[in-house]
Coordinates of C-alpha atoms in Angstrom, one line a residue:
M1 CA 21.6 -49.1 -78.6
A2 CA 21.3 -50.5 -82.1
A3 CA 22.6 -48.4 -85.0
A4 CA 20.0 -47.3 -87.6
A5 CA 20.0 -49.2 -90.7
A6 CA 21.4 -47.4 -93.7
P7 CA 19.0 -46.8 -96.6
S8 CA 19.3 -49.3 -99.3
N9 CA 18.8 -46.8 -102.1
V10 CA 19.4 -43.0 -101.7
E11 CA 16.9 -42.1 -104.5
D12 CA 14.2 -43.9 -102.6
E13 CA 14.6 -41.5 -99.7
I14 CA 14.2 -38.3 -101.8
P15 CA 10.6 -37.4 -102.3
E16 CA 9.5 -36.5 -105.8
V17 CA 8.9 -32.7 -106.1
T18 CA 6.0 -31.5 -108.2
P19 CA 6.7 -28.1 -109.8
M20 CA 4.4 -25.4 -108.4
A21 CA 2.5 -23.1 -110.7
P22 CA 3.4 -19.4 -110.4
A23 CA 1.2 -17.3 -108.2
F24 CA 0.5 -14.9 -111.0
H25 CA 1.5 -14.6 -114.6
V26 CA 3.1 -11.5 -116.1
P27 CA 2.6 -11.2 -119.9
I28 CA 5.8 -10.6 -121.7
A29 CA 4.3 -7.6 -123.4
A30 CA 3.7 -6.0 -120.0
T31 CA 7.3 -6.4 -118.9
P32 CA 9.1 -3.0 -119.1
V33 CA 12.0 -2.8 -121.4
I34 CA 14.9 -0.6 -120.2
N35 CA 16.7 1.1 -123.1
T36 CA 20.4 1.4 -122.1
Q37 CA 21.3 3.1 -125.4
N38 CA 21.0 6.8 -125.9
D39 CA 18.2 7.1 -128.4
A40 CA 18.1 10.6 -129.9
S41 CA 14.5 10.2 -130.9
T42 CA 13.4 9.7 -127.3
P43 CA 13.1 13.0 -125.5
L44 CA 14.8 13.2 -122.1
A45 CA 12.7 14.2 -119.1
E46 CA 13.1 17.9 -118.3
P47 CA 14.8 18.6 -114.9
Q48 CA 12.5 19.8 -112.2
P49 CA 12.9 23.6 -111.4
R50 CA 14.6 24.2 -108.1
A51 CA 12.4 25.7 -105.4
K52 CA 13.3 29.4 -104.9
K53 CA 14.9 30.2 -101.6
K54 CA 12.7 32.3 -99.4
T55 CA 13.9 35.8 -98.7
K56 CA 14.3 37.1 -95.2
T57 CA 11.3 39.3 -95.7
Q58 CA 9.1 36.3 -96.7
I59 CA 10.3 34.3 -93.7
V60 CA 9.5 37.1 -91.3
R61 CA 6.1 37.7 -92.9
E62 CA 5.2 34.0 -92.5
E63 CA 6.4 33.9 -88.9
L64 CA 4.2 37.0 -88.1
A65 CA 1.3 35.5 -89.9
A66 CA 1.6 32.3 -87.8
L67 CA 1.8 34.4 -84.6
A68 CA -1.2 36.4 -85.6
A69 CA -3.3 33.3 -86.4
A70 CA -2.5 31.9 -83.0
A71 CA -3.4 35.2 -81.3
L72 CA -6.8 35.3 -83.1
E73 CA -7.9 32.1 -81.5
T74 CA -8.3 34.0 -78.2
P75 CA -11.9 35.5 -77.7
D76 CA -12.5 39.1 -76.6
P77 CA -13.1 39.4 -72.8
S78 CA -16.8 39.3 -72.0
P79 CA -18.2 41.5 -70.5
R80 CA -15.7 44.2 -71.5
P81 CA -14.4 46.2 -68.5
P82 CA -15.7 49.8 -68.5
S83 CA -12.1 51.1 -68.1
T84 CA -11.3 49.8 -71.6
R85 CA -14.3 51.2 -73.4
D86 CA -13.4 53.1 -76.6
L87 CA -13.8 56.8 -76.8
I88 CA -14.2 56.6 -80.6
D89 CA -17.0 55.0 -82.5
W90 CA -14.9 52.9 -84.9
N91 CA -18.0 51.7 -86.8
A92 CA -18.7 55.3 -87.7
V93 CA -15.0 55.7 -88.8
L94 CA -15.3 52.6 -90.9
K95 CA -18.5 53.8 -92.7
A96 CA -17.4 57.4 -93.1
P97 CA -16.0 58.8 -96.4
I98 CA -12.2 58.8 -96.4
E99 CA -12.3 62.6 -96.8
D100 CA -14.0 63.0 -93.4
V101 CA -11.2 60.8 -91.8
V102 CA -8.6 62.9 -93.5
E103 CA -10.0 66.1 -92.1
C104 CA -10.0 64.6 -88.6
I105 CA -6.3 63.8 -88.7
R106 CA -5.1 66.6 -91.0
C107 CA -3.0 68.2 -88.2
R108 CA -1.0 65.0 -87.8
G109 CA 0.6 65.1 -91.3
M110 CA 0.6 62.4 -93.9
H111 CA -3.2 62.4 -93.4
F112 CA -4.2 60.8 -96.7
M113 CA -1.9 57.8 -96.2
L114 CA -2.9 57.4 -92.6
A115 CA -6.6 57.7 -93.4
R116 CA -6.3 54.8 -95.9
R117 CA -4.4 52.7 -93.4
I118 CA -7.0 53.3 -90.7
K119 CA -9.8 52.3 -93.0
N120 CA -7.9 49.2 -94.2
L121 CA -7.1 48.2 -90.6
L122 CA -10.7 48.5 -89.5
R123 CA -11.8 46.3 -92.5
R124 CA -9.2 43.7 -91.6
I125 CA -10.2 43.6 -87.9
A126 CA -13.9 43.4 -88.8
S127 CA -13.2 40.4 -91.1
E128 CA -11.1 38.6 -88.6
R129 CA -13.3 39.2 -85.5
D130 CA -16.7 38.5 -87.1
G131 CA -17.6 42.2 -87.4
A132 CA -16.4 43.3 -84.0
L133 CA -14.0 46.2 -84.2
S134 CA -12.1 45.3 -81.1
L135 CA -8.5 44.2 -80.2
E136 CA -9.3 43.6 -76.6
F137 CA -8.4 39.9 -77.0
L138 CA -4.7 41.0 -77.1
R139 CA -4.9 41.7 -73.4
D140 CA -5.3 38.0 -72.8
V141 CA -2.6 36.6 -75.1
P142 CA 1.1 36.1 -74.4
T143 CA 3.3 39.1 -75.2
E144 CA 5.0 37.4 -78.2
L145 CA 1.7 36.6 -79.8
A146 CA 0.4 40.1 -79.2
R147 CA 3.6 41.5 -80.7
G148 CA 3.4 39.2 -83.7
Y149 CA -0.2 40.2 -84.4
L150 CA 0.5 43.9 -84.2
L151 CA 3.5 43.7 -86.4
S152 CA 1.4 41.9 -89.0
L153 CA -0.8 45.0 -89.3
E154 CA -0.2 47.4 -92.2
G155 CA 2.0 50.4 -91.2
Y156 CA 2.8 49.0 -87.7
G157 CA 6.6 49.1 -87.0
V158 CA 8.6 48.0 -84.0
K159 CA 8.3 51.4 -82.2
T160 CA 4.5 51.6 -82.6
V161 CA 4.1 48.1 -81.4
S162 CA 6.4 48.7 -78.4
C163 CA 4.3 51.8 -77.5
I164 CA 1.1 49.8 -77.6
L165 CA 2.6 46.9 -75.6
L166 CA 3.9 49.2 -72.9
L167 CA 1.3 52.0 -72.7
A168 CA -1.9 50.2 -73.6
L169 CA -1.3 46.5 -72.7
Y170 CA 1.0 47.1 -69.8
R171 CA 3.7 44.7 -71.0
A172 CA 7.4 45.2 -70.3
D173 CA 8.8 46.8 -73.4
F174 CA 10.8 50.0 -74.3
P175 CA 10.0 52.0 -77.4
V176 CA 13.0 53.1 -79.4
D177 CA 13.0 55.7 -82.1
V178 CA 15.8 57.7 -83.7
N179 CA 15.8 60.2 -80.8
V180 CA 16.2 57.5 -78.2
G181 CA 19.0 55.9 -80.2
R182 CA 20.8 59.2 -80.4
I183 CA 20.4 60.0 -76.6
M184 CA 21.5 56.5 -75.6
A185 CA 24.5 56.6 -77.9
R186 CA 25.6 60.0 -76.6
L187 CA 25.2 58.9 -73.0
G188 CA 27.4 55.9 -73.8
W189 CA 24.7 53.4 -72.9
V190 CA 24.8 51.9 -76.4
P191 CA 28.2 50.8 -77.8
L192 CA 29.0 52.1 -81.3
E193 CA 31.3 50.5 -83.8
T194 CA 32.9 53.5 -85.5
E195 CA 36.3 55.1 -85.8
Q196 CA 34.8 58.6 -85.7
A197 CA 34.8 60.6 -82.6
L198 CA 31.4 60.7 -80.8
E199 CA 31.0 64.4 -81.2
E200 CA 31.6 64.1 -85.0
L201 CA 28.8 61.7 -85.6
S202 CA 25.6 62.9 -87.3
E203 CA 24.1 59.4 -87.4
Y204 CA 24.1 56.8 -84.7
A205 CA 23.2 53.2 -84.3
P206 CA 20.1 52.0 -86.3
E207 CA 16.9 51.8 -84.3
P208 CA 16.4 48.0 -84.6
A209 CA 19.9 47.4 -83.3
V210 CA 19.4 49.8 -80.4
Y211 CA 16.0 48.2 -79.6
T212 CA 17.4 44.7 -79.5
F213 CA 20.3 45.9 -77.3
L214 CA 18.1 47.8 -74.8
R215 CA 15.3 45.3 -74.8
E216 CA 17.6 42.6 -73.4
R217 CA 18.7 44.9 -70.6
L218 CA 15.7 47.1 -69.8
N219 CA 12.7 44.7 -70.0
S220 CA 13.6 43.2 -66.6
F221 CA 12.7 46.6 -65.0
G222 CA 9.2 47.2 -63.6
L223 CA 6.5 48.9 -65.6
Q224 CA 6.7 52.1 -63.6
T225 CA 10.4 52.4 -64.3
L226 CA 9.9 51.7 -68.0
F227 CA 7.1 54.4 -68.1
E228 CA 9.3 57.0 -66.5
L229 CA 12.3 56.2 -68.6
H230 CA 10.2 56.4 -71.8
Y231 CA 8.8 59.8 -71.0
H232 CA 12.2 61.1 -69.7
M233 CA 13.8 60.1 -73.1
I234 CA 11.1 62.1 -74.9
T235 CA 11.8 65.1 -72.8
M236 CA 15.5 64.8 -73.2
G237 CA 15.2 64.7 -77.0
K238 CA 12.9 67.7 -77.2
V239 CA 14.5 70.0 -74.6
F240 CA 18.2 69.1 -74.2
C241 CA 19.5 66.5 -76.6
E242 CA 18.5 67.8 -80.0
K243 CA 20.2 66.4 -83.0
R244 CA 22.0 69.6 -84.3
T245 CA 22.0 71.8 -81.2
P246 CA 22.2 69.8 -78.0
N247 CA 22.1 72.0 -74.9
C248 CA 24.7 70.0 -73.0
R249 CA 25.5 72.7 -70.4
A250 CA 21.9 72.8 -69.2
C251 CA 21.4 69.0 -69.3
P252 CA 21.0 67.3 -66.0
L253 CA 22.9 64.3 -67.3
Q254 CA 26.0 66.1 -68.5
D255 CA 28.3 64.7 -65.8
M256 CA 27.6 61.2 -67.0
C257 CA 27.4 61.9 -70.7
E258 CA 30.2 60.8 -73.0
Y259 CA 29.2 63.3 -75.6
A260 CA 29.3 66.2 -73.2
S261 CA 32.6 65.1 -71.7
C262 CA 34.1 65.1 -75.2
G263 CA 33.2 68.7 -75.7
G264 CA 30.8 68.1 -78.6
K265 CA 31.1 70.7 -81.3
R266 CA 27.4 71.2 -81.5
Q267 CA 27.0 72.2 -77.9
V268 CA 25.0 75.3 -77.3
N269 CA 26.3 78.0 -74.9
A270 CA 23.8 78.2 -72.1
T271 CA 24.1 82.0 -71.9
A272 CA 23.4 82.4 -75.6
T273 CA 20.1 80.5 -75.3
G274 CA 18.9 82.3 -72.1
G275 CA 19.8 79.3 -69.9
P276 CA 21.4 79.5 -66.5

């Protein structure tokens, strides 16, 4: 195979390049000039203010609002079952003067505050449910959404919401108030972090902590068991396990109660109170 002939002149083999015009032209005046020197006459840009960190209360309020909004997407059951019909004409309560509402609940105590809350609650429900004064939609939403919506209502705390979930919506929950906390602590069913002797305590575990502790352990029980335990705790607190004068000697749970076994100083002698 014959070798290729070498070019006689290298310049003849290089094509002539015609300079290309720029695709666009930037005027010199439009070119930004970066000033690297510190010019005192040029004001510096003010630093942007830092976003404020949300408080725990704000975070909880936003979470409840999100749960409430999700719950509100569920319509009321139609037709409404006769077993869930209201015994109170809530439209009449909404339209009534607040003084009339106060008179109806005067025996309850804190009647002026509660009357205002009732009226505000009815106004909110009417605005959220297109004028219908009904919370029946909560029967058809998941428990966490129902709990979130109820906790978003003015004046509704954990105990009130737990009572509604258990007694009205038939969901597994266990209401805890200060009496339940005291009884559970005295029985030894709730651990206490304290160096004081059990019989010397005047205050026990806070309600939210007791609720969290018991909820994880009791909510696996059936509804009937939760109903009975709830009512038994009410009876225990009113009849036997009072705060200042617990009647341990007459209590049916004294054999399994840590407070009674410690010989609590506030025990009441059964013969002095007419007991057996």
